[in-house]
Coordinates of C-alpha atoms in Angstrom, one line a residue:
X1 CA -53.2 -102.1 -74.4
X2 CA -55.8 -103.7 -74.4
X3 CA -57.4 -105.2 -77.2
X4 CA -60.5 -106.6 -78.5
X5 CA -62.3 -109.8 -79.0
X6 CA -65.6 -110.6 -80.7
X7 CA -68.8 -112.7 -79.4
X8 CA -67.7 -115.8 -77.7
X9 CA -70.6 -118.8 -77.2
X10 CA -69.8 -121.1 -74.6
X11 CA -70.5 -124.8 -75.1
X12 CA -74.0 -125.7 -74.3
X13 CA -75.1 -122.0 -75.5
X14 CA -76.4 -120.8 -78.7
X15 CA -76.3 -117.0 -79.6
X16 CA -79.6 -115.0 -81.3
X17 CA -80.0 -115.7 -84.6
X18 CA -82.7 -113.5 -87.4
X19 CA -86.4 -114.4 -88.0
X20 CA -86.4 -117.1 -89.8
X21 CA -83.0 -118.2 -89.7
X22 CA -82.4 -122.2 -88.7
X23 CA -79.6 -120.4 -86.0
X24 CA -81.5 -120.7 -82.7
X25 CA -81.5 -122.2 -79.2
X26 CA -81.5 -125.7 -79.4
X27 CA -82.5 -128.1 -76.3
X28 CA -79.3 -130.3 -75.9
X29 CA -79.0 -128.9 -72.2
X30 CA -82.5 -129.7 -71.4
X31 CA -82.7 -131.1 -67.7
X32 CA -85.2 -134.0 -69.2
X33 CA -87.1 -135.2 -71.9
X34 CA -90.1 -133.5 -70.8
X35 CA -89.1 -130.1 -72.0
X36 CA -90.0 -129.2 -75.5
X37 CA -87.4 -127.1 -78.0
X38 CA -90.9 -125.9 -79.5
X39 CA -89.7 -126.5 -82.8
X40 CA -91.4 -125.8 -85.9
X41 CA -93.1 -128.6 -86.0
X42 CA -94.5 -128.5 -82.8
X43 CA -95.8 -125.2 -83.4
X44 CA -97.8 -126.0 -86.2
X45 CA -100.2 -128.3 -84.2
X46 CA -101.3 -125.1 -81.8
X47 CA -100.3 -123.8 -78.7
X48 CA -97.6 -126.1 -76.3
X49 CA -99.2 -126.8 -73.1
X50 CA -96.0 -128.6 -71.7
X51 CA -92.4 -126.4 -71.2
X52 CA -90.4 -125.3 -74.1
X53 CA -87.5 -122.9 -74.5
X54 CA -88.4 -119.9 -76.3
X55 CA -86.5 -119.1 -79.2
X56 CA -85.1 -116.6 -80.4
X57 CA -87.4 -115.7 -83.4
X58 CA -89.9 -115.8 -81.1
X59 CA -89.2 -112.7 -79.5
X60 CA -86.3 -111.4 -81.7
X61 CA -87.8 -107.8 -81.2
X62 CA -87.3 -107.6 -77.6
X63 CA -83.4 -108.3 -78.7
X64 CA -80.8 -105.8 -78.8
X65 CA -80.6 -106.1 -82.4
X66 CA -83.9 -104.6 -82.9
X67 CA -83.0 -101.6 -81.0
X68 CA -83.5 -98.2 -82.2
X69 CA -80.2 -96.2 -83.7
X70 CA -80.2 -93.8 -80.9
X71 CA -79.9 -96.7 -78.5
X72 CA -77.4 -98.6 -80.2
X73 CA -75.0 -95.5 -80.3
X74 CA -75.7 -94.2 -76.7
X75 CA -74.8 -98.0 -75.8
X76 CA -71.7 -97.8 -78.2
X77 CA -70.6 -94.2 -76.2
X78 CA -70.8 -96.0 -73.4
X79 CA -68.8 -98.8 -73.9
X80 CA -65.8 -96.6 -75.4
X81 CA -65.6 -94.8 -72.2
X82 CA -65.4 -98.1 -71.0
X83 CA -62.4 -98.8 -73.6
X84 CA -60.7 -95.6 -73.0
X85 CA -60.6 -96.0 -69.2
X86 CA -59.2 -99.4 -69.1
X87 CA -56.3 -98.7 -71.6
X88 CA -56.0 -94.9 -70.0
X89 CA -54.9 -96.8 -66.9
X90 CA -52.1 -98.5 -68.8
X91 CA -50.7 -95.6 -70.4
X92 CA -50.9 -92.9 -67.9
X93 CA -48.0 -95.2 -65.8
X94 CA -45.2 -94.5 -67.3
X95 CA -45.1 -90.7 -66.2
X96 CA -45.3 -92.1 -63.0
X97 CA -41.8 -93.9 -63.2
X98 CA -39.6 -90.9 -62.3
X99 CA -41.7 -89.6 -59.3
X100 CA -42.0 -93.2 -58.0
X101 CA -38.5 -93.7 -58.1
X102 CA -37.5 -90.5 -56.2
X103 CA -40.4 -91.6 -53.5
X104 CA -39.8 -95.1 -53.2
X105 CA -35.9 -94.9 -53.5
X106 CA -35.9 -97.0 -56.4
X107 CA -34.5 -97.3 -60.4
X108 CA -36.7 -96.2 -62.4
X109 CA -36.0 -99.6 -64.0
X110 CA -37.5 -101.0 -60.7
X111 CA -40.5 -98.9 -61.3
X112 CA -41.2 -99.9 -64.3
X113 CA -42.4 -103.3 -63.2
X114 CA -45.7 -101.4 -62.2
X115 CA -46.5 -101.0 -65.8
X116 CA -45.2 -104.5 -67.0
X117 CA -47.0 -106.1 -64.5
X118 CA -50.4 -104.5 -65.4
X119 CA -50.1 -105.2 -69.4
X120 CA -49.4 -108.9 -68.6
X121 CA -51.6 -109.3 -65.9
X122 CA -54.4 -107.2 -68.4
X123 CA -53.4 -109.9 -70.8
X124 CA -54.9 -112.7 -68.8
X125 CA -57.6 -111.0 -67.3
X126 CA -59.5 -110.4 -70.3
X127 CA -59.4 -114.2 -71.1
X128 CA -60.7 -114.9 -68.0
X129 CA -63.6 -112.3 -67.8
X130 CA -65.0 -113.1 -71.2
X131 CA -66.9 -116.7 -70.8
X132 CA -69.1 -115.0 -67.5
X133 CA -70.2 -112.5 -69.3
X134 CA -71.7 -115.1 -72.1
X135 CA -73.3 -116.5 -69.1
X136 CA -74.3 -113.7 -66.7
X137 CA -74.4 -111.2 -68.9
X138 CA -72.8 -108.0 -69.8
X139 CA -73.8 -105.6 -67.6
X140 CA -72.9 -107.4 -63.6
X141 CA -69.6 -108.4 -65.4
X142 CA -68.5 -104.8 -66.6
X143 CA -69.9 -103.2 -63.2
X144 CA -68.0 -105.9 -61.5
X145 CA -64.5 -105.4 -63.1
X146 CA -64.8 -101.2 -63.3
X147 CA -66.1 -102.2 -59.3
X148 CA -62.3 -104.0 -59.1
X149 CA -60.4 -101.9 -60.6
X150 CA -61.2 -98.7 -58.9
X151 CA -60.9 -101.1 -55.9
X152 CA -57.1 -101.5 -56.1
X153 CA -56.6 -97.8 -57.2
X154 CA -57.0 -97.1 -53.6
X155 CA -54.1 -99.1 -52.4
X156 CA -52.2 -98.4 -54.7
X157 CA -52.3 -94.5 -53.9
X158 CA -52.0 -95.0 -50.3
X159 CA -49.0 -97.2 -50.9
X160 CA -46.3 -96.9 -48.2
X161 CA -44.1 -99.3 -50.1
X162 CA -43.2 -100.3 -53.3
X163 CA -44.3 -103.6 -52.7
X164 CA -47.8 -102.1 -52.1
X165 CA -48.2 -100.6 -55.9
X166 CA -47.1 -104.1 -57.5
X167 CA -49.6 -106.2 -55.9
X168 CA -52.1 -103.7 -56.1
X169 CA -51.3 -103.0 -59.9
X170 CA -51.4 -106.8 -60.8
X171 CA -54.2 -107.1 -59.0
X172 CA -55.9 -104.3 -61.1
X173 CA -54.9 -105.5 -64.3
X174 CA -56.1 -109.2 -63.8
X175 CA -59.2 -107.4 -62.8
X176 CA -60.0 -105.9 -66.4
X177 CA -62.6 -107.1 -68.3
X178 CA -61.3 -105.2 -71.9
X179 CA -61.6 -106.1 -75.1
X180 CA -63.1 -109.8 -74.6
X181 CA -66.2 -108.1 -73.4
X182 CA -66.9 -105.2 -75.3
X183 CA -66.8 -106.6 -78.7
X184 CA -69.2 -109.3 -77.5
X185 CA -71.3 -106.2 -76.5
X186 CA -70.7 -105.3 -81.0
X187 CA -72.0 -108.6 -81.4
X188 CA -75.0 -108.2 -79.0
X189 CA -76.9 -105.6 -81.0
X190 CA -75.5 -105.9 -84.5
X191 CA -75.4 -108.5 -87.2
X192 CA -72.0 -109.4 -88.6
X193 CA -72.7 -107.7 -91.6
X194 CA -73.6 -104.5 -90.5
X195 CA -70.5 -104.3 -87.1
X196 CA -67.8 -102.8 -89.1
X197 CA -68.7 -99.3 -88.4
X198 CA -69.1 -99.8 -84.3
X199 CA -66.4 -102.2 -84.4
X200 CA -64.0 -99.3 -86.1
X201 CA -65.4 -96.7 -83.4
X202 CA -64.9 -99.4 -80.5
X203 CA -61.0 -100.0 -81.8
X204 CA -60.4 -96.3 -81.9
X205 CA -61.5 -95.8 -78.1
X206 CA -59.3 -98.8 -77.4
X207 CA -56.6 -97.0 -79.5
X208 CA -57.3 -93.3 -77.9
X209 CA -57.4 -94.4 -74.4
X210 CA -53.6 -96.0 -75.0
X211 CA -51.8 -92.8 -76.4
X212 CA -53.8 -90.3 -74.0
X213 CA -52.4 -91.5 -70.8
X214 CA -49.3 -89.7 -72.4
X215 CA -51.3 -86.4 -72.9
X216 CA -52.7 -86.5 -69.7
X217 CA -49.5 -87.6 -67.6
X218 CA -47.3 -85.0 -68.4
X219 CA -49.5 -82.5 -66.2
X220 CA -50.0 -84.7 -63.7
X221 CA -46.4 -85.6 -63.2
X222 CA -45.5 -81.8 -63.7
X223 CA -47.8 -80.1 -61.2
X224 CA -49.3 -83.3 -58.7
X225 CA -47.9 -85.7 -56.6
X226 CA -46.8 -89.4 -57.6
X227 CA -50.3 -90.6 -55.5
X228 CA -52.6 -88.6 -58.0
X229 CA -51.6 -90.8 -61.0
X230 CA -53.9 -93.2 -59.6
X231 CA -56.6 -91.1 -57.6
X232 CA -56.9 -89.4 -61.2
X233 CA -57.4 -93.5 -62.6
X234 CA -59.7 -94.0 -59.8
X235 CA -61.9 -90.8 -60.4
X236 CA -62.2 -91.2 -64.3
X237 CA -62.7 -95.1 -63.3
X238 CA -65.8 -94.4 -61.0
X239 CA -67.4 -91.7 -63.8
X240 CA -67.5 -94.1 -66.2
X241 CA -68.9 -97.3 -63.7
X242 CA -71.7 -94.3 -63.2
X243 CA -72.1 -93.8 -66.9
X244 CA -72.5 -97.8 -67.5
X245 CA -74.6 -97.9 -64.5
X246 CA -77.5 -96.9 -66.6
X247 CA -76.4 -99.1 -69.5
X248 CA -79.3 -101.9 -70.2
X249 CA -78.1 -105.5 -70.6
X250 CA -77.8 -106.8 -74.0
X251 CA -76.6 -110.2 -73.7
X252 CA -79.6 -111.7 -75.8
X253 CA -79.7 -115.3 -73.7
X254 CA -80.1 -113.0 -70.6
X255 CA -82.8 -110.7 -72.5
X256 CA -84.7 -114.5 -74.3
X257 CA -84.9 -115.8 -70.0
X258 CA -86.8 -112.2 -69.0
X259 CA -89.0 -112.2 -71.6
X260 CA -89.8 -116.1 -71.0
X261 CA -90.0 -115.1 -67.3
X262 CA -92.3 -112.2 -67.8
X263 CA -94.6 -114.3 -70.2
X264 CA -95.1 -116.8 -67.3
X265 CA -95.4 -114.0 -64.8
X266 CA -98.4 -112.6 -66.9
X267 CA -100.0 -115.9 -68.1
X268 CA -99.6 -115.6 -71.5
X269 CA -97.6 -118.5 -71.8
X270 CA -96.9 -120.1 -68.5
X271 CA -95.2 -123.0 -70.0
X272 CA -92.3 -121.0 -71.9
X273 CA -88.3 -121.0 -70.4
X274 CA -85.5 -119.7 -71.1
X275 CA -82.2 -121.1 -72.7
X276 CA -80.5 -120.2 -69.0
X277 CA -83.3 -122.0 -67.1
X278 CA -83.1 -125.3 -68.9
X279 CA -79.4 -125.5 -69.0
X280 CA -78.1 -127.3 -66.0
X281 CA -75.4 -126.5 -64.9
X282 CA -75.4 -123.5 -66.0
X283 CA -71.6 -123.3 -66.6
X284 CA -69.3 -126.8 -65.9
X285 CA -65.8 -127.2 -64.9
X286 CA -64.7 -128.8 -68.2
X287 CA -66.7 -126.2 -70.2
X288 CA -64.7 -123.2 -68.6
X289 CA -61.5 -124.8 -69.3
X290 CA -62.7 -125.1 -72.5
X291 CA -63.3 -121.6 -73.6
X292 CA -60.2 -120.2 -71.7
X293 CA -57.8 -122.8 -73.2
X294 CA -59.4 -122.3 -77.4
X295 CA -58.0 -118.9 -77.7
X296 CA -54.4 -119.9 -76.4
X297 CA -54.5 -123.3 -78.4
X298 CA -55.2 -121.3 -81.5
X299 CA -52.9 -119.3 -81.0
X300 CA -50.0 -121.4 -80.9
X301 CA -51.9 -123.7 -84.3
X302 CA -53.3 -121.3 -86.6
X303 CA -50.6 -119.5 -88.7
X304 CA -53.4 -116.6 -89.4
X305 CA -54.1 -116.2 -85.8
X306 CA -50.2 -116.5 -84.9
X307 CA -48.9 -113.9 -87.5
X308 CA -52.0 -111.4 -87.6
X309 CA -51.3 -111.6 -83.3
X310 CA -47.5 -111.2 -83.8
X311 CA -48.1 -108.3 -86.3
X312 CA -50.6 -106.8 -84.0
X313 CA -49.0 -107.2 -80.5
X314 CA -45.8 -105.8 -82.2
X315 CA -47.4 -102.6 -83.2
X316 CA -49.4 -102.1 -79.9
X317 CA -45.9 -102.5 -78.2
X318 CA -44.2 -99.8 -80.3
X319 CA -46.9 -97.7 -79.2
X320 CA -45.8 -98.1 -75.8
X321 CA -42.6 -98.1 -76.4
X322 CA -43.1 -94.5 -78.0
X323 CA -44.5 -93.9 -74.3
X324 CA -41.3 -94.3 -73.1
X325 CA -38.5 -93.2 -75.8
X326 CA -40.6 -89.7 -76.5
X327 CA -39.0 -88.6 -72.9
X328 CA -35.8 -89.5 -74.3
X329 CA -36.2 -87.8 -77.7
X330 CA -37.6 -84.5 -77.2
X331 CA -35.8 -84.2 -74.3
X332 CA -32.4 -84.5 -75.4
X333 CA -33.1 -83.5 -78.9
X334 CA -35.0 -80.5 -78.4
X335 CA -34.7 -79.9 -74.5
X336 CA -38.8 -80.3 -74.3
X337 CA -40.1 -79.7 -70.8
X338 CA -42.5 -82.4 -69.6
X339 CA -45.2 -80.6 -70.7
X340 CA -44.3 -80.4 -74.4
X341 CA -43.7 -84.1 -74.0
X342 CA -47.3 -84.9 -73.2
X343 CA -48.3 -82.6 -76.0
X344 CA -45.8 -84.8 -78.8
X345 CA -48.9 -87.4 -78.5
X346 CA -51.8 -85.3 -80.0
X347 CA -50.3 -86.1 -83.4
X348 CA -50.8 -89.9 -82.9
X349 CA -54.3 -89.6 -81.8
X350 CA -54.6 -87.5 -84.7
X351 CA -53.4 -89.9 -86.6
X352 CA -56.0 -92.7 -84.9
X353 CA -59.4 -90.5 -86.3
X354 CA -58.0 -89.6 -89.8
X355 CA -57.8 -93.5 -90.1
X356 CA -60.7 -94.1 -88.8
X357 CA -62.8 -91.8 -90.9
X358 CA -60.7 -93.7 -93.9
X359 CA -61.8 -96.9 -93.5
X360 CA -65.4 -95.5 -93.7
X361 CA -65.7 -95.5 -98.1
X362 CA -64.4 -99.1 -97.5
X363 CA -67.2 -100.5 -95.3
X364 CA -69.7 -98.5 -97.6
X365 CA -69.0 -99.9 -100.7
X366 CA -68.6 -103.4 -99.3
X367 CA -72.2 -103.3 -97.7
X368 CA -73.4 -102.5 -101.2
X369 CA -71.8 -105.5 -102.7
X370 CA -73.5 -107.7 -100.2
X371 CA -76.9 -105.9 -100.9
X372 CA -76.3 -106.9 -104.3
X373 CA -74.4 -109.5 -104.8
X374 CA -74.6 -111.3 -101.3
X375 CA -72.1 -112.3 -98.7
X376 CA -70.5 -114.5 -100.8
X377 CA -69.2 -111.8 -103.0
X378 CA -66.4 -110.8 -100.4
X379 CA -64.4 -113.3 -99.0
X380 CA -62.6 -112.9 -95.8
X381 CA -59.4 -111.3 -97.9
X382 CA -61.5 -108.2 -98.5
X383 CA -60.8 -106.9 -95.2
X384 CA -57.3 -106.8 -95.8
X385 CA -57.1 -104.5 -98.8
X386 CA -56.9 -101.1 -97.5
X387 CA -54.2 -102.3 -94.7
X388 CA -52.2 -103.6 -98.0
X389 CA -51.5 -99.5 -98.4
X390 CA -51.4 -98.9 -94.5
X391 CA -49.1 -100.9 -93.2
X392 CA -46.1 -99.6 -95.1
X393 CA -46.5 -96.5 -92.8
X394 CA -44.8 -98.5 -90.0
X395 CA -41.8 -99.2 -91.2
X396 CA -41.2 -96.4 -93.4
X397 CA -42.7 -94.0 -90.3
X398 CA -39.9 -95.6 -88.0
X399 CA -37.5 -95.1 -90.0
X400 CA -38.3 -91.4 -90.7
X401 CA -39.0 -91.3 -87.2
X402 CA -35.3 -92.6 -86.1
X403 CA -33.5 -90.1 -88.8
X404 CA -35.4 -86.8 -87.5
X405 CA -34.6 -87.3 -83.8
X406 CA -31.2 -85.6 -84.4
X407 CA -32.5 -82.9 -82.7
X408 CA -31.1 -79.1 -82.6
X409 CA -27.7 -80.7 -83.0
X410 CA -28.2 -81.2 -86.5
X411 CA -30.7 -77.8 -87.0
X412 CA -33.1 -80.6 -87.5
X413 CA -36.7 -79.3 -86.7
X414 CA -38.9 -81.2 -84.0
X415 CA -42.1 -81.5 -87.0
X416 CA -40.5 -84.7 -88.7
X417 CA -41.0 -86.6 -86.2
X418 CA -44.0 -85.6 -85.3
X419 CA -45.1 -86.4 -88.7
X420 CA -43.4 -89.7 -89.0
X421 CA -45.1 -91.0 -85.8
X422 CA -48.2 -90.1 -87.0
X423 CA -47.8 -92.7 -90.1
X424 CA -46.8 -95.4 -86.9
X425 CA -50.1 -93.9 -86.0
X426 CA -52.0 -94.4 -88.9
X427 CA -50.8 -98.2 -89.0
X428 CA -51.0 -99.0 -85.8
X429 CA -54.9 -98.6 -86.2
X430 CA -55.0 -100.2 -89.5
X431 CA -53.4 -103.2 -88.4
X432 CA -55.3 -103.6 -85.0
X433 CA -58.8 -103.1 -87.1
X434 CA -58.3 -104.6 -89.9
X435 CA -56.2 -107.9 -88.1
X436 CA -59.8 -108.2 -85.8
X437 CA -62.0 -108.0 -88.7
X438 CA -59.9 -110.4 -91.1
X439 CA -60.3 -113.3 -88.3
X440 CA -63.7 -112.5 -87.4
X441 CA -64.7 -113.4 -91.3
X442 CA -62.1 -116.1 -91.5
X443 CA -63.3 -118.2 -88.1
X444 CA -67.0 -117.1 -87.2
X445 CA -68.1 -118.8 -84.5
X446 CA -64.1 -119.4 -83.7
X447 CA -63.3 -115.7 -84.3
X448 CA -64.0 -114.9 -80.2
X449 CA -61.0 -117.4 -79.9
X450 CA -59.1 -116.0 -82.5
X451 CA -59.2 -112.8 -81.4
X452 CA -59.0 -113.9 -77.8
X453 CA -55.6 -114.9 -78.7
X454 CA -54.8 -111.6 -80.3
X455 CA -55.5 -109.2 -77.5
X456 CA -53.1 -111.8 -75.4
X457 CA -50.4 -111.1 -77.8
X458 CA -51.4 -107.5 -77.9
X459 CA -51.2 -106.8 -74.0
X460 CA -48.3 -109.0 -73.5
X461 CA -45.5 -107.8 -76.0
X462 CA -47.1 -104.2 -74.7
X463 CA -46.2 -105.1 -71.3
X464 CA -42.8 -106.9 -71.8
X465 CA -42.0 -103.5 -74.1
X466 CA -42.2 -101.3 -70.6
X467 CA -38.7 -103.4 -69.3
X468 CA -36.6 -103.1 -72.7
X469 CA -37.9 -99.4 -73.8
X470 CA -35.7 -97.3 -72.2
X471 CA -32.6 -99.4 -72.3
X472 CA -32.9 -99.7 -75.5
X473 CA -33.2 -96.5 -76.1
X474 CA -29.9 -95.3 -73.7
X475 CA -27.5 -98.3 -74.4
X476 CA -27.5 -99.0 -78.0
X477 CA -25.0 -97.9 -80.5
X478 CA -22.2 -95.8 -79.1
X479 CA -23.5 -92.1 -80.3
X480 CA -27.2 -92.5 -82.1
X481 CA -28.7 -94.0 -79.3
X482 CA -31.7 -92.9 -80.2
X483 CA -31.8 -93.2 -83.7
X484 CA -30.4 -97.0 -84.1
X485 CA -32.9 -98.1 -81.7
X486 CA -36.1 -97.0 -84.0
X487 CA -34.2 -98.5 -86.4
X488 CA -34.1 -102.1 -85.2
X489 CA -37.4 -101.5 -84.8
X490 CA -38.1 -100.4 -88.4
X491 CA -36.1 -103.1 -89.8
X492 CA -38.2 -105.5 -87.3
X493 CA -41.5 -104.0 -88.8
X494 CA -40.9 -105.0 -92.3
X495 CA -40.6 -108.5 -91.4
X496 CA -43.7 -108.2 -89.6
X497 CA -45.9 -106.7 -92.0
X498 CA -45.1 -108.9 -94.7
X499 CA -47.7 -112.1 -93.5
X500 CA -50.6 -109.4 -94.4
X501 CA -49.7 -109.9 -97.8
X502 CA -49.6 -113.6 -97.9
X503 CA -52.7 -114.4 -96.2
X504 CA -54.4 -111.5 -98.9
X505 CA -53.1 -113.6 -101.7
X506 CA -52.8 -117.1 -100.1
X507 CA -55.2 -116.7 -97.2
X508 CA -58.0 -119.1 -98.9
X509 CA -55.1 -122.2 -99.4
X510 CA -54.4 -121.2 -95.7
X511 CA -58.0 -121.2 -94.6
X512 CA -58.3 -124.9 -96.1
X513 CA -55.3 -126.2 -94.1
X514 CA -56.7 -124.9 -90.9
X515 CA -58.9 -127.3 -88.8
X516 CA -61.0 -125.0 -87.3
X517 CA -61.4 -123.9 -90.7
X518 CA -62.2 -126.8 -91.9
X519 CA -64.8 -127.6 -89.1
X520 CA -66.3 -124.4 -89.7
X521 CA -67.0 -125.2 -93.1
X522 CA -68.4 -128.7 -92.7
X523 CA -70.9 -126.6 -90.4
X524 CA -72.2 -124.4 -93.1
X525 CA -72.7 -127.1 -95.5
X526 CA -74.4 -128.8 -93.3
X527 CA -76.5 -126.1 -92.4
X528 CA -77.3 -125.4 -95.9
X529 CA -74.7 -122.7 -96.1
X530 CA -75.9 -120.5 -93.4
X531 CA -73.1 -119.7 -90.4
X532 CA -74.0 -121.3 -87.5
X533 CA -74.0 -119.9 -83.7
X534 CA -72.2 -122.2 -82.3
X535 CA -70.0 -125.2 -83.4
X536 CA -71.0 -128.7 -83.1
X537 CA -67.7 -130.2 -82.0
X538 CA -64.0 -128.9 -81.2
X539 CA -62.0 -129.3 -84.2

């Protein structure tokens, strides 16, 4: 699946800050002395007849933050078709194991490499998309990676060997530019204290577009050909390139350098530049490594960022591991068809709005505390309180989920289950929003990092899931095959949720131990309290 990761800076880059804030553009990439930051000071003594960099309060309307509603939401629409084609891609495979197989003359083990090889592949890819489109923008980056992967559709439907659909498949996932970009496209026209209501509807595209694959396969594995699994990925892939064709950019360093060029181009101030046209080079060797290597490093040294990932990338993987076992449940419990399997998913997506529309009295009530009482009032923990009654669902949904698979054997009715995958449903979506949300409050200018390293974890467990599914599933226990397996996996869930209620009632004491922590808050005091843009050295 692929997940989601806020606005990343790059070194040498500061993001757009309000009117009157002291975030802004600062100079330190300057090509010479000779260029003015056209500070405050300066601006007090008249007009600068030498070249400055315009900032961002300068022109803060022509920002995507100063958009009209309309806009903003037409943008957001956009951007979850973008969401829910990427992850459709991922989860539409695995009715495509058993035709493969019969085509190819393969296990169906062997086939499903095609879908591990994507999720891990995915996994990367969205690391490696996200620092270009801080520097070229949004717009070329998207176009380009929707460009890609409808690219390698192609081969992969014309295929003549097995061979063919790997390379073509790794090639499309590495090509994905997911959830690394699109929350930087949150960040782009929404301050962080008004994103929790497009950052809920961006994570419920990302969590749609991973359980309809299963909606949508069943009929395309029952009626078409094993090649139409990807012409259909290719078609919905070039609909939605169309649909962001028309997108506008809003990468506001991008937007500041048009508005400095079109000031010189009409001579009302011929002397302005932007951020992007001072800053040479634009992008170095050592600061690309940079960015890649943060979200992995804090991965592996942040205990928030380790545990929130492991809790996360666990429960995006039992989603795909439902992808594969629900062939094996209904089937043999209840003799489903293939097209009744598809239709065992609706519940889940069902599951993924009634959530949504939960969190909504949550993110009401917290913006009127900050209206009143300022941002101060909530600490980062606040985002975890409505997960503290959601994530129970997983364990206890798993388990009601393994003991209702009997099937007709037992005159056990096919509902249960359906109902008990909803609550894995329901907590699947808490956990991914409300594990996003936690580190963007905890980290702030870190939190692209943080949650860089969480959409890793997310897409990788998903796509090492796609090899142990089914074999789990078929070889464990001697009888209950079925229902031992969710079992393990219920029993594995408790021990995973339990680090959300730590880090709600220890998460300051951890906060304080954590360098990037640390260096975060050194930043605010020195900066009178206010969040900065960017950080002023790696912890």
């Amino acid at each position: 699946m692929a997940d989601i990761a806020p606005h990343q800076v790059p070194d040498g880059e500061q993001a757009v800050s309000a009117p009157g804030s002291e975030k802004g553009t600062d100079s330190q990439n300057s090509p010479g002395p000779e260029i003015s930051n056209g500070d405050d000071s300066e601006k007090d003594e008249g007009p600068l007849t030498e070249p400055h960099e315009l900032k961002e309060s300068d022109c803060y309307e022509k920002l995507g933050y100063c958009w009209p509603r309309w806009k903003k939401w037409s943008y957001l629409a956009a951007v979850a078709c973008v969401q829910v084609s990427m992850n459709f891609n991922t989860s539409v495979y695995p009715n495509a194991v058993k035709p493969l197989a019969a085509a190819f003359d393969i296990s169906e083990q062997k086939a499903r490499v095609g879908q591990m090889i994507y999720l891990v592949t995915y996994s990367i890819g969205c690391e490696l998309w996200a620092p270009w489109s801080e520097e070229f923008g949004r717009w070329p980056i998207l176009q380009l990676s929707m460009f890609l992967i409808n690219i390698w559709q192609i081969p992969a439907a014309l295929a003549p060997n097995w061979g063919s659909i790997v390379v073509a498949r790794g090639l499309g996932g590495i090509s994905t530019a997911g959830g690394s970009v699109t929350l930087g496209l949150i960040a782009d026209i929404y301050e962080a204290e008004t994103q929790q209501f497009p950052l809920a509807f961006i994570v419920l595209s990302s969590c749609i577009g991973t359980s309809i694959g299963g909606i949508i396969g069943g009929p395309i594995e029952r009626f078409l050909g094993w090649q139409w699994f990807f012409w259909i990925q290719l078609i919905f892939g070039g609909v939605v390139q169309a649909i962001i064709f028309f997108m506008p950019e809003s990468r506001s360093t991008i937007l500041i350098d048009r508005e400095a060029k079109r000031q010189r181009k009409t001579g009302e101030n011929p002397y302005v530049y932007g951020p992007n046209e001072l800053k040479k080079p634009r992008v170095s060797l050592k600061e690309a490594g940079t960015i890649w290597m943060r979200p992995f490093l804090m991965l592996v040294r942040e205990p928030i960022v380790l545990c929130l990932s492991l809790l996360s990338g666990f429960s995006d993987a039992l989603i795909f591991t439902f992808l594969e076992s629900f062939t094996l449940v209904y089937k043999q419990g209840w003799d489903f068809g293939t097209l009744a399997i598809a239709w065992a998913f609706i519940p889940i997506n069902l599951a993924y709005f009634l959530t949504y529309f939960s969190y909504f009295p949550w993110f009401i009530r917290d913006g009127a505390i900050r209206k009143s009482q300022g941002d101060d009032a909530l600490p980062p923990e606040r985002r975890l309180k409505w997960l503290l009654f959601l994530a129970p669902f997983e364990p206890i949904g798993l388990f009601g989920f393994a003991w209702t698979s009997f099937g007709n054997e037992r005159n056990v009715h096919w509902i249960g289950s359906m109902i008990f995958s909803t609550m894995v449903g329901i907590a699947n979506y808490a956990i991914y929003l409300s594990s996003v949300d936690y580190m963007i409050a905890s980290y702030g200018v870190y939190s692209a990092s943080a949650c860089g390293g969480n959409a890793f974890a997310r897409d990788f467990l998903a796509g090492i899931s796609a090899m142990y599914a089914t074999p789990m599933y078929s070889n464990i226990g001697q009888k209950w095959h079925v229902e031992y397996a969710s079992t393990v996996l219920a029993c594995l869930s408790c021990l995973v949720v339990l680090p959300i209620y730590v880090f709600y009632w220890k998460g300051p004491q951890v906060r304080e131990r954590s360098k990037f922590a640390q260096s975060l808050a050194v930043d605010r005091k020195a900066n009178q309290g206010r969040r900065l843009s960017k950080p002023r050295g790696e912890p």
